[in-house]
Amino acid sequence: MSCRCHALTRPFVAFSTGFQSTRAGPGLSAGSHAPSSSPGSPGKCYTAAFTISTSESAQGAVKRNVMPKTVDGQITMEKTPSYFVTNEAPKRIHSMAKDIKLIVVVRNPVTRAISDYTQTLSKKPEIPTFEVLAFKNRTLGLIDASWSAIRIGLYALHLENWLQFFPLSQILFVSGERLIVDPAGEMAKVQDFLGLTRVVTEKHFYFNKTKGFPCLKKPEDSGAPRCLGKSKGRTHPRIDPDVIHRLRKFYKPFNVMFYQMTGQDFQWEQEEVDK
């Protein structure tokens, strides 16, 4: 997303646990993302992804060198979902920039797990059913927390790892649910967190009924709106209600712990009651 920015002395990293499948692995390779504007162009935010080396030597210097250079009026944003669930990531990011700001997008872990499975199913239609993968023993109701689609939703456990290196004041948690129904409201929190003037407002969004997600209007009608790609907003497969019920029970204590740790009630349990 393209936006006007104000000077900020620190970069920030964004993790989205909710809207795409995330797979953490050794080395934490993020791949390459083309920047939305070239380094040196004032008044722009741009993104870049980099690989966190497995080498412990000079990690901070290496990671800083692969980040785009910025000038006054620019902010560098790095975004890779798998960082949040990778054990080595907090230490290595901390070695790069101790005062970095972190933004984490989270959503109901049950819905997140089904979305993750749906994404994988679209690429590998031969995989077992969600019900088979979610349980170690369905008769006994034993959830398989080693399956990444389930494990990623244990937000409290992942956050404990990050809090060993970063204070809570440097982390903003964005609600994936509210980001859909009130994108301007969530973006206001992001802009405040980054010390920016609230430039992105309600007028920059419209709701795409076909996809079921908001789209971002480009400034001054400079081009077509930015909407989620074809890989997003897929129809989820039908999951046995008993499986969903068991998953809700499984996640509930972890959700409560996460609410207490962040000081935010994401109301995922209430959301499930309302359905």
PDB file of C-alpha atoms in Angstrom:
ATOM      1  CA  MET A   1       0.000   0.000   0.000  1.00  0.00           C
ATOM      2  CA  SER A   2       1.270   3.420  -0.933  1.00  0.00           C
ATOM      3  CA  CYS A   3       0.963   6.247   1.583  1.00  0.00           C
ATOM      4  CA  ARG A   4       2.357   9.596   2.551  1.00  0.00           C
ATOM      5  CA  CYS A   5       4.753   9.369   5.454  1.00  0.00           C
ATOM      6  CA  HIS A   6       6.428  11.549   8.013  1.00  0.00           C
ATOM      7  CA  ALA A   7       9.935  11.271   9.375  1.00  0.00           C
ATOM      8  CA  LEU A   8      10.477   8.421  11.807  1.00  0.00           C
ATOM      9  CA  THR A   9      13.802   7.386  13.264  1.00  0.00           C
ATOM     10  CA  ARG A  10      12.992   3.691  13.463  1.00  0.00           C
ATOM     11  CA  PRO A  11      11.710   1.135  10.937  1.00  0.00           C
ATOM     12  CA  PHE A  12       8.880  -1.233  11.703  1.00  0.00           C
ATOM     13  CA  VAL A  13       8.055  -4.858  11.022  1.00  0.00           C
ATOM     14  CA  ALA A  14       4.548  -6.177  10.368  1.00  0.00           C
ATOM     15  CA  PHE A  15       3.319  -9.732  10.869  1.00  0.00           C
ATOM     16  CA  SER A  16      -0.054 -10.956   9.643  1.00  0.00           C
ATOM     17  CA  THR A  17      -1.119 -14.229  11.227  1.00  0.00           C
ATOM     18  CA  GLY A  18      -4.596 -14.169   9.808  1.00  0.00           C
ATOM     19  CA  PHE A  19      -4.887 -13.743   6.067  1.00  0.00           C
ATOM     20  CA  GLN A  20      -2.389 -16.100   4.562  1.00  0.00           C
ATOM     21  CA  SER A  21      -0.771 -19.407   5.263  1.00  0.00           C
ATOM     22  CA  THR A  22       2.442 -19.014   7.218  1.00  0.00           C
ATOM     23  CA  ARG A  23       5.240 -21.524   7.301  1.00  0.00           C
ATOM     24  CA  ALA A  24       8.204 -20.887   9.537  1.00  0.00           C
ATOM     25  CA  GLY A  25      11.427 -22.698   8.817  1.00  0.00           C
ATOM     26  CA  PRO A  26      15.164 -22.624   9.527  1.00  0.00           C
ATOM     27  CA  GLY A  27      16.810 -19.508   8.204  1.00  0.00           C
ATOM     28  CA  LEU A  28      13.528 -17.603   8.065  1.00  0.00           C
ATOM     29  CA  SER A  29      13.759 -16.771   4.377  1.00  0.00           C
ATOM     30  CA  ALA A  30      11.286 -14.057   3.462  1.00  0.00           C
ATOM     31  CA  GLY A  31      11.934 -13.873  -0.264  1.00  0.00           C
ATOM     32  CA  SER A  32      12.001 -10.671  -2.285  1.00  0.00           C
ATOM     33  CA  HIS A  33       9.341  -7.977  -2.552  1.00  0.00           C
ATOM     34  CA  ALA A  34       9.590  -5.116  -4.995  1.00  0.00           C
ATOM     35  CA  PRO A  35       9.474  -1.767  -3.179  1.00  0.00           C
ATOM     36  CA  SER A  36       6.486   0.452  -3.900  1.00  0.00           C
ATOM     37  CA  SER A  37       8.866   3.341  -4.507  1.00  0.00           C
ATOM     38  CA  SER A  38      12.583   3.498  -5.002  1.00  0.00           C
ATOM     39  CA  PRO A  39      14.922   4.476  -2.148  1.00  0.00           C
ATOM     40  CA  GLY A  40      15.511   8.191  -2.044  1.00  0.00           C
ATOM     41  CA  SER A  41      12.023   9.175  -3.161  1.00  0.00           C
ATOM     42  CA  PRO A  42      10.643  11.454  -0.428  1.00  0.00           C
ATOM     43  CA  GLY A  43       7.180  11.199   1.036  1.00  0.00           C
ATOM     44  CA  LYS A  44       6.649   7.485   0.507  1.00  0.00           C
ATOM     45  CA  CYS A  45       6.384   4.327   2.554  1.00  0.00           C
ATOM     46  CA  TYR A  46       7.918   1.314   0.908  1.00  0.00           C
ATOM     47  CA  THR A  47       8.372  -2.283   1.887  1.00  0.00           C
ATOM     48  CA  ALA A  48      11.167  -4.769   1.646  1.00  0.00           C
ATOM     49  CA  ALA A  49      11.671  -8.331   2.750  1.00  0.00           C
ATOM     50  CA  PHE A  50      14.966  -9.859   3.773  1.00  0.00           C
ATOM     51  CA  THR A  51      16.390 -13.173   4.893  1.00  0.00           C
ATOM     52  CA  ILE A  52      17.439 -13.644   8.489  1.00  0.00           C
ATOM     53  CA  SER A  53      20.753 -15.473   8.342  1.00  0.00           C
ATOM     54  CA  THR A  54      21.348 -18.522  10.511  1.00  0.00           C
ATOM     55  CA  SER A  55      24.826 -17.181  11.259  1.00  0.00           C
ATOM     56  CA  GLU A  56      25.128 -15.498  14.649  1.00  0.00           C
ATOM     57  CA  SER A  57      28.009 -13.273  13.562  1.00  0.00           C
ATOM     58  CA  ALA A  58      27.303  -9.679  12.549  1.00  0.00           C
ATOM     59  CA  GLN A  59      23.589 -10.401  12.145  1.00  0.00           C
ATOM     60  CA  GLY A  60      22.487  -6.867  12.896  1.00  0.00           C
ATOM     61  CA  ALA A  61      24.840  -5.326  10.355  1.00  0.00           C
ATOM     62  CA  VAL A  62      23.883  -7.849   7.680  1.00  0.00           C
ATOM     63  CA  LYS A  63      20.167  -7.275   8.131  1.00  0.00           C
ATOM     64  CA  ARG A  64      20.509  -3.508   8.132  1.00  0.00           C
ATOM     65  CA  ASN A  65      22.530  -3.638   4.927  1.00  0.00           C
ATOM     66  CA  VAL A  66      19.816  -5.500   3.028  1.00  0.00           C
ATOM     67  CA  MET A  67      17.107  -3.068   4.099  1.00  0.00           C
ATOM     68  CA  PRO A  68      16.433  -0.174   1.683  1.00  0.00           C
ATOM     69  CA  LYS A  69      18.091   3.110   2.571  1.00  0.00           C
ATOM     70  CA  THR A  70      15.742   5.854   3.716  1.00  0.00           C
ATOM     71  CA  VAL A  71      15.870   9.625   3.826  1.00  0.00           C
ATOM     72  CA  ASP A  72      13.936  12.109   5.962  1.00  0.00           C
ATOM     73  CA  GLY A  73      10.232  11.650   5.373  1.00  0.00           C
ATOM     74  CA  GLN A  74      10.449   7.902   4.739  1.00  0.00           C
ATOM     75  CA  ILE A  75       9.709   4.817   6.800  1.00  0.00           C
ATOM     76  CA  THR A  76      10.963   1.356   5.946  1.00  0.00           C
ATOM     77  CA  MET A  77       8.433  -1.403   6.534  1.00  0.00           C
ATOM     78  CA  GLU A  78       9.343  -5.085   6.459  1.00  0.00           C
ATOM     79  CA  LYS A  79       6.537  -7.633   6.409  1.00  0.00           C
ATOM     80  CA  THR A  80       6.798 -11.384   6.804  1.00  0.00           C
ATOM     81  CA  PRO A  81       4.049 -13.371   8.581  1.00  0.00           C
ATOM     82  CA  SER A  82       6.297 -16.232   9.694  1.00  0.00           C
ATOM     83  CA  TYR A  83       8.431 -14.004  11.932  1.00  0.00           C
ATOM     84  CA  PHE A  84       5.843 -14.038  14.718  1.00  0.00           C
ATOM     85  CA  VAL A  85       5.913 -17.836  15.025  1.00  0.00           C
ATOM     86  CA  THR A  86       9.649 -18.410  14.487  1.00  0.00           C
ATOM     87  CA  ASN A  87      11.657 -18.878  17.682  1.00  0.00           C
ATOM     88  CA  GLU A  88      14.841 -17.227  16.410  1.00  0.00           C
ATOM     89  CA  ALA A  89      13.149 -14.134  14.967  1.00  0.00           C
ATOM     90  CA  PRO A  90      12.837 -11.911  18.091  1.00  0.00           C
ATOM     91  CA  LYS A  91      16.507 -12.232  19.013  1.00  0.00           C
ATOM     92  CA  ARG A  92      17.702 -11.609  15.473  1.00  0.00           C
ATOM     93  CA  ILE A  93      15.408  -8.657  14.830  1.00  0.00           C
ATOM     94  CA  HIS A  94      16.410  -7.220  18.207  1.00  0.00           C
ATOM     95  CA  SER A  95      20.070  -7.487  17.173  1.00  0.00           C
ATOM     96  CA  MET A  96      19.238  -5.406  14.096  1.00  0.00           C
ATOM     97  CA  ALA A  97      17.230  -2.654  15.814  1.00  0.00           C
ATOM     98  CA  LYS A  98      16.377  -2.676  19.509  1.00  0.00           C
ATOM     99  CA  ASP A  99      13.908   0.209  19.174  1.00  0.00           C
ATOM    100  CA  ILE A 100      12.058  -1.184  16.154  1.00  0.00           C
ATOM    101  CA  LYS A 101       8.260  -1.050  16.198  1.00  0.00           C
ATOM    102  CA  LEU A 102       6.306  -4.257  15.623  1.00  0.00           C
ATOM    103  CA  ILE A 103       2.778  -4.624  14.250  1.00  0.00           C
ATOM    104  CA  VAL A 104       0.970  -7.959  14.566  1.00  0.00           C
ATOM    105  CA  VAL A 105      -2.348  -8.672  12.815  1.00  0.00           C
ATOM    106  CA  VAL A 106      -4.285 -11.441  14.570  1.00  0.00           C
ATOM    107  CA  ARG A 107      -7.662 -13.040  14.032  1.00  0.00           C
ATOM    108  CA  ASN A 108      -9.788 -15.743  15.656  1.00  0.00           C
ATOM    109  CA  PRO A 109      -7.414 -18.741  15.697  1.00  0.00           C
ATOM    110  CA  VAL A 110     -10.160 -21.189  14.716  1.00  0.00           C
ATOM    111  CA  THR A 111     -11.058 -19.179  11.621  1.00  0.00           C
ATOM    112  CA  ARG A 112      -7.356 -18.636  10.981  1.00  0.00           C
ATOM    113  CA  ALA A 113      -6.660 -22.394  11.015  1.00  0.00           C
ATOM    114  CA  ILE A 114      -9.480 -23.083   8.551  1.00  0.00           C
ATOM    115  CA  SER A 115      -8.272 -20.261   6.310  1.00  0.00           C
ATOM    116  CA  ASP A 116      -4.748 -21.662   6.431  1.00  0.00           C
ATOM    117  CA  TYR A 117      -6.039 -25.102   5.437  1.00  0.00           C
ATOM    118  CA  THR A 118      -8.126 -23.598   2.625  1.00  0.00           C
ATOM    119  CA  GLN A 119      -5.038 -21.882   1.231  1.00  0.00           C
ATOM    120  CA  THR A 120      -3.050 -25.129   1.294  1.00  0.00           C
ATOM    121  CA  LEU A 121      -5.947 -27.122  -0.156  1.00  0.00           C
ATOM    122  CA  SER A 122      -6.078 -24.817  -3.179  1.00  0.00           C
ATOM    123  CA  LYS A 123      -2.483 -25.769  -3.992  1.00  0.00           C
ATOM    124  CA  LYS A 124      -2.548 -29.390  -2.829  1.00  0.00           C
ATOM    125  CA  PRO A 125      -6.051 -30.806  -3.358  1.00  0.00           C
ATOM    126  CA  GLU A 126      -4.829 -34.289  -2.433  1.00  0.00           C
ATOM    127  CA  ILE A 127      -4.144 -33.447   1.238  1.00  0.00           C
ATOM    128  CA  PRO A 128      -6.242 -35.109   3.984  1.00  0.00           C
ATOM    129  CA  THR A 129      -9.351 -33.402   5.313  1.00  0.00           C
ATOM    130  CA  PHE A 130      -9.115 -30.665   7.923  1.00  0.00           C
ATOM    131  CA  GLU A 131     -10.692 -33.005  10.471  1.00  0.00           C
ATOM    132  CA  VAL A 132      -7.981 -35.624   9.932  1.00  0.00           C
ATOM    133  CA  LEU A 133      -5.116 -33.139  10.215  1.00  0.00           C
ATOM    134  CA  ALA A 134      -6.498 -31.298  13.251  1.00  0.00           C
ATOM    135  CA  PHE A 135      -6.542 -34.288  15.611  1.00  0.00           C
ATOM    136  CA  LYS A 136      -4.010 -36.687  17.035  1.00  0.00           C
ATOM    137  CA  ASN A 137      -6.929 -38.784  18.200  1.00  0.00           C
ATOM    138  CA  ARG A 138     -10.398 -37.562  17.307  1.00  0.00           C
ATOM    139  CA  THR A 139     -12.161 -40.130  19.486  1.00  0.00           C
ATOM    140  CA  LEU A 140     -10.362 -38.755  22.534  1.00  0.00           C
ATOM    141  CA  GLY A 141     -10.585 -35.203  21.229  1.00  0.00           C
ATOM    142  CA  LEU A 142      -6.804 -34.694  21.220  1.00  0.00           C
ATOM    143  CA  ILE A 143      -5.914 -31.689  19.062  1.00  0.00           C
ATOM    144  CA  ASP A 144      -2.671 -31.929  17.087  1.00  0.00           C
ATOM    145  CA  ALA A 145      -0.937 -28.700  18.103  1.00  0.00           C
ATOM    146  CA  SER A 146       2.127 -29.702  16.088  1.00  0.00           C
ATOM    147  CA  TRP A 147       0.201 -29.074  12.850  1.00  0.00           C
ATOM    148  CA  SER A 148       1.245 -25.580  11.791  1.00  0.00           C
ATOM    149  CA  ALA A 149      -2.325 -24.471  11.014  1.00  0.00           C
ATOM    150  CA  ILE A 150      -3.181 -25.094  14.682  1.00  0.00           C
ATOM    151  CA  ARG A 151       0.164 -24.099  16.208  1.00  0.00           C
ATOM    152  CA  ILE A 152       0.242 -20.622  14.672  1.00  0.00           C
ATOM    153  CA  GLY A 153      -2.971 -19.699  16.530  1.00  0.00           C
ATOM    154  CA  LEU A 154      -1.343 -20.193  19.948  1.00  0.00           C
ATOM    155  CA  TYR A 155      -0.646 -16.477  20.038  1.00  0.00           C
ATOM    156  CA  ALA A 156       0.133 -16.270  23.757  1.00  0.00           C
ATOM    157  CA  LEU A 157       2.966 -18.781  23.454  1.00  0.00           C
ATOM    158  CA  HIS A 158       4.515 -16.956  20.515  1.00  0.00           C
ATOM    159  CA  LEU A 159       4.157 -13.592  22.264  1.00  0.00           C
ATOM    160  CA  GLU A 160       6.024 -14.872  25.321  1.00  0.00           C
ATOM    161  CA  ASN A 161       9.047 -15.333  23.083  1.00  0.00           C
ATOM    162  CA  TRP A 162       8.839 -11.764  21.753  1.00  0.00           C
ATOM    163  CA  LEU A 163       8.407 -10.224  25.192  1.00  0.00           C
ATOM    164  CA  GLN A 164      11.804 -11.587  26.176  1.00  0.00           C
ATOM    165  CA  PHE A 165      13.340  -9.063  23.767  1.00  0.00           C
ATOM    166  CA  PHE A 166      10.801  -6.266  23.233  1.00  0.00           C
ATOM    167  CA  PRO A 167       8.549  -4.347  25.654  1.00  0.00           C
ATOM    168  CA  LEU A 168       4.829  -4.444  24.995  1.00  0.00           C
ATOM    169  CA  SER A 169       4.947  -0.713  24.239  1.00  0.00           C
ATOM    170  CA  GLN A 170       6.811  -1.476  20.994  1.00  0.00           C
ATOM    171  CA  ILE A 171       4.178  -3.924  19.759  1.00  0.00           C
ATOM    172  CA  LEU A 172       0.796  -3.038  18.260  1.00  0.00           C
ATOM    173  CA  PHE A 173      -1.839  -5.757  17.883  1.00  0.00           C
ATOM    174  CA  VAL A 174      -4.321  -5.185  15.075  1.00  0.00           C
ATOM    175  CA  SER A 175      -7.618  -7.087  14.984  1.00  0.00           C
ATOM    176  CA  GLY A 176      -8.034  -8.939  11.696  1.00  0.00           C
ATOM    177  CA  GLU A 177     -11.794  -8.944  12.179  1.00  0.00           C
ATOM    178  CA  ARG A 178     -11.987  -5.191  12.754  1.00  0.00           C
ATOM    179  CA  LEU A 179      -9.587  -4.594   9.887  1.00  0.00           C
ATOM    180  CA  ILE A 180     -12.304  -5.994   7.605  1.00  0.00           C
ATOM    181  CA  VAL A 181     -15.326  -4.179   9.054  1.00  0.00           C
ATOM    182  CA  ASP A 182     -13.570  -0.945  10.093  1.00  0.00           C
ATOM    183  CA  PRO A 183     -10.267  -0.637   8.208  1.00  0.00           C
ATOM    184  CA  ALA A 184     -10.025   3.112   8.807  1.00  0.00           C
ATOM    185  CA  GLY A 185     -10.376   2.625  12.557  1.00  0.00           C
ATOM    186  CA  GLU A 186      -7.600   0.054  12.699  1.00  0.00           C
ATOM    187  CA  MET A 187      -5.406   2.158  10.406  1.00  0.00           C
ATOM    188  CA  ALA A 188      -5.894   5.113  12.749  1.00  0.00           C
ATOM    189  CA  LYS A 189      -4.357   3.002  15.524  1.00  0.00           C
ATOM    190  CA  VAL A 190      -1.468   2.044  13.254  1.00  0.00           C
ATOM    191  CA  GLN A 191      -0.780   5.657  12.300  1.00  0.00           C
ATOM    192  CA  ASP A 192      -0.926   6.773  15.937  1.00  0.00           C
ATOM    193  CA  PHE A 193       1.418   3.950  16.947  1.00  0.00           C
ATOM    194  CA  LEU A 194       3.946   5.019  14.312  1.00  0.00           C
ATOM    195  CA  GLY A 195       3.684   8.676  15.257  1.00  0.00           C
ATOM    196  CA  LEU A 196       2.109   9.659  11.948  1.00  0.00           C
ATOM    197  CA  THR A 197      -0.578  12.185  11.134  1.00  0.00           C
ATOM    198  CA  ARG A 198      -3.840  10.383  10.370  1.00  0.00           C
ATOM    199  CA  VAL A 199      -3.704  10.617   6.595  1.00  0.00           C
ATOM    200  CA  VAL A 200      -5.448   7.312   5.792  1.00  0.00           C
ATOM    201  CA  THR A 201      -9.148   7.698   6.712  1.00  0.00           C
ATOM    202  CA  GLU A 202     -12.594   6.347   5.808  1.00  0.00           C
ATOM    203  CA  LYS A 203     -12.502   8.028   2.402  1.00  0.00           C
ATOM    204  CA  HIS A 204      -9.641   5.767   1.337  1.00  0.00           C
ATOM    205  CA  PHE A 205     -11.678   2.550   1.610  1.00  0.00           C
ATOM    206  CA  TYR A 206     -14.691   0.915   0.049  1.00  0.00           C
ATOM    207  CA  PHE A 207     -16.111  -2.554   0.674  1.00  0.00           C
ATOM    208  CA  ASN A 208     -15.914  -5.139  -2.111  1.00  0.00           C
ATOM    209  CA  LYS A 209     -19.045  -7.256  -1.627  1.00  0.00           C
ATOM    210  CA  THR A 210     -17.810  -9.906  -4.049  1.00  0.00           C
ATOM    211  CA  LYS A 211     -14.605 -10.605  -2.110  1.00  0.00           C
ATOM    212  CA  GLY A 212     -16.006  -9.707   1.289  1.00  0.00           C
ATOM    213  CA  PHE A 213     -13.045  -7.436   2.054  1.00  0.00           C
ATOM    214  CA  PRO A 214     -12.369  -3.688   1.935  1.00  0.00           C
ATOM    215  CA  CYS A 215     -10.345  -2.236  -0.939  1.00  0.00           C
ATOM    216  CA  LEU A 216      -7.932   0.679  -0.759  1.00  0.00           C
ATOM    217  CA  LYS A 217      -8.607   3.640  -3.018  1.00  0.00           C
ATOM    218  CA  LYS A 218      -5.528   5.239  -4.525  1.00  0.00           C
ATOM    219  CA  PRO A 219      -5.033   8.938  -3.728  1.00  0.00           C
ATOM    220  CA  GLU A 220      -6.754  11.442  -6.003  1.00  0.00           C
ATOM    221  CA  ASP A 221      -8.125   8.738  -8.301  1.00  0.00           C
ATOM    222  CA  SER A 222      -4.608   7.985  -9.540  1.00  0.00           C
ATOM    223  CA  GLY A 223      -5.465   4.438 -10.551  1.00  0.00           C
ATOM    224  CA  ALA A 224      -7.539   1.343  -9.920  1.00  0.00           C
ATOM    225  CA  PRO A 225      -8.276   0.529  -6.255  1.00  0.00           C
ATOM    226  CA  ARG A 226      -6.055  -2.006  -4.515  1.00  0.00           C
ATOM    227  CA  CYS A 227      -8.045  -5.087  -3.549  1.00  0.00           C
ATOM    228  CA  LEU A 228      -6.955  -8.462  -2.208  1.00  0.00           C
ATOM    229  CA  GLY A 229      -5.712 -10.857  -4.864  1.00  0.00           C
ATOM    230  CA  LYS A 230      -7.341 -13.991  -6.218  1.00  0.00           C
ATOM    231  CA  SER A 231      -5.725 -16.126  -3.529  1.00  0.00           C
ATOM    232  CA  LYS A 232      -7.671 -14.288  -0.796  1.00  0.00           C
ATOM    233  CA  GLY A 233     -11.305 -14.599   0.161  1.00  0.00           C
ATOM    234  CA  ARG A 234     -11.716 -18.213  -0.932  1.00  0.00           C
ATOM    235  CA  THR A 235     -14.817 -20.053   0.252  1.00  0.00           C
ATOM    236  CA  HIS A 236     -13.901 -22.237   3.215  1.00  0.00           C
ATOM    237  CA  PRO A 237     -14.735 -25.947   3.098  1.00  0.00           C
ATOM    238  CA  ARG A 238     -17.486 -27.129   5.419  1.00  0.00           C
ATOM    239  CA  ILE A 239     -15.995 -28.297   8.709  1.00  0.00           C
ATOM    240  CA  ASP A 240     -17.816 -30.639  11.088  1.00  0.00           C
ATOM    241  CA  PRO A 241     -19.407 -28.427  13.802  1.00  0.00           C
ATOM    242  CA  ASP A 242     -18.111 -30.814  16.475  1.00  0.00           C
ATOM    243  CA  VAL A 243     -14.552 -30.198  15.262  1.00  0.00           C
ATOM    244  CA  ILE A 244     -15.071 -26.434  15.432  1.00  0.00           C
ATOM    245  CA  HIS A 245     -16.517 -26.784  18.949  1.00  0.00           C
ATOM    246  CA  ARG A 246     -13.481 -28.794  20.090  1.00  0.00           C
ATOM    247  CA  LEU A 247     -11.103 -26.267  18.569  1.00  0.00           C
ATOM    248  CA  ARG A 248     -12.866 -23.407  20.349  1.00  0.00           C
ATOM    249  CA  LYS A 249     -12.459 -25.216  23.673  1.00  0.00           C
ATOM    250  CA  PHE A 250      -8.817 -25.947  22.879  1.00  0.00           C
ATOM    251  CA  TYR A 251      -7.963 -22.335  22.050  1.00  0.00           C
ATOM    252  CA  LYS A 252     -10.009 -20.636  24.782  1.00  0.00           C
ATOM    253  CA  PRO A 253      -7.386 -20.715  27.590  1.00  0.00           C
ATOM    254  CA  PHE A 254      -4.688 -19.547  25.181  1.00  0.00           C
ATOM    255  CA  ASN A 255      -6.943 -16.734  23.964  1.00  0.00           C
ATOM    256  CA  VAL A 256      -7.643 -15.605  27.522  1.00  0.00           C
ATOM    257  CA  MET A 257      -3.916 -15.626  28.257  1.00  0.00           C
ATOM    258  CA  PHE A 258      -3.301 -13.578  25.104  1.00  0.00           C
ATOM    259  CA  TYR A 259      -5.954 -11.026  26.122  1.00  0.00           C
ATOM    260  CA  GLN A 260      -4.302 -10.658  29.529  1.00  0.00           C
ATOM    261  CA  MET A 261      -0.814 -10.307  28.058  1.00  0.00           C
ATOM    262  CA  THR A 262      -1.817  -7.652  25.516  1.00  0.00           C
ATOM    263  CA  GLY A 263      -4.428  -5.837  27.583  1.00  0.00           C
ATOM    264  CA  GLN A 264      -6.868  -6.258  24.673  1.00  0.00           C
ATOM    265  CA  ASP A 265     -10.030  -8.354  24.530  1.00  0.00           C
ATOM    266  CA  PHE A 266     -10.470  -9.462  20.924  1.00  0.00           C
ATOM    267  CA  GLN A 267     -13.859 -11.025  21.829  1.00  0.00           C
ATOM    268  CA  TRP A 268     -13.320 -14.157  19.771  1.00  0.00           C
ATOM    269  CA  GLU A 269     -15.459 -16.183  22.158  1.00  0.00           C
ATOM    270  CA  GLN A 270     -18.319 -13.674  21.862  1.00  0.00           C
ATOM    271  CA  GLU A 271     -17.950 -13.750  18.096  1.00  0.00           C
ATOM    272  CA  GLU A 272     -18.480 -17.507  18.164  1.00  0.00           C
ATOM    273  CA  VAL A 273     -21.562 -17.207  20.403  1.00  0.00           C
ATOM    274  CA  ASP A 274     -23.097 -14.703  17.970  1.00  0.00           C
ATOM    275  CA  LYS A 275     -22.788 -17.068  14.996  1.00  0.00           C
TER     276      LYS A 275
END
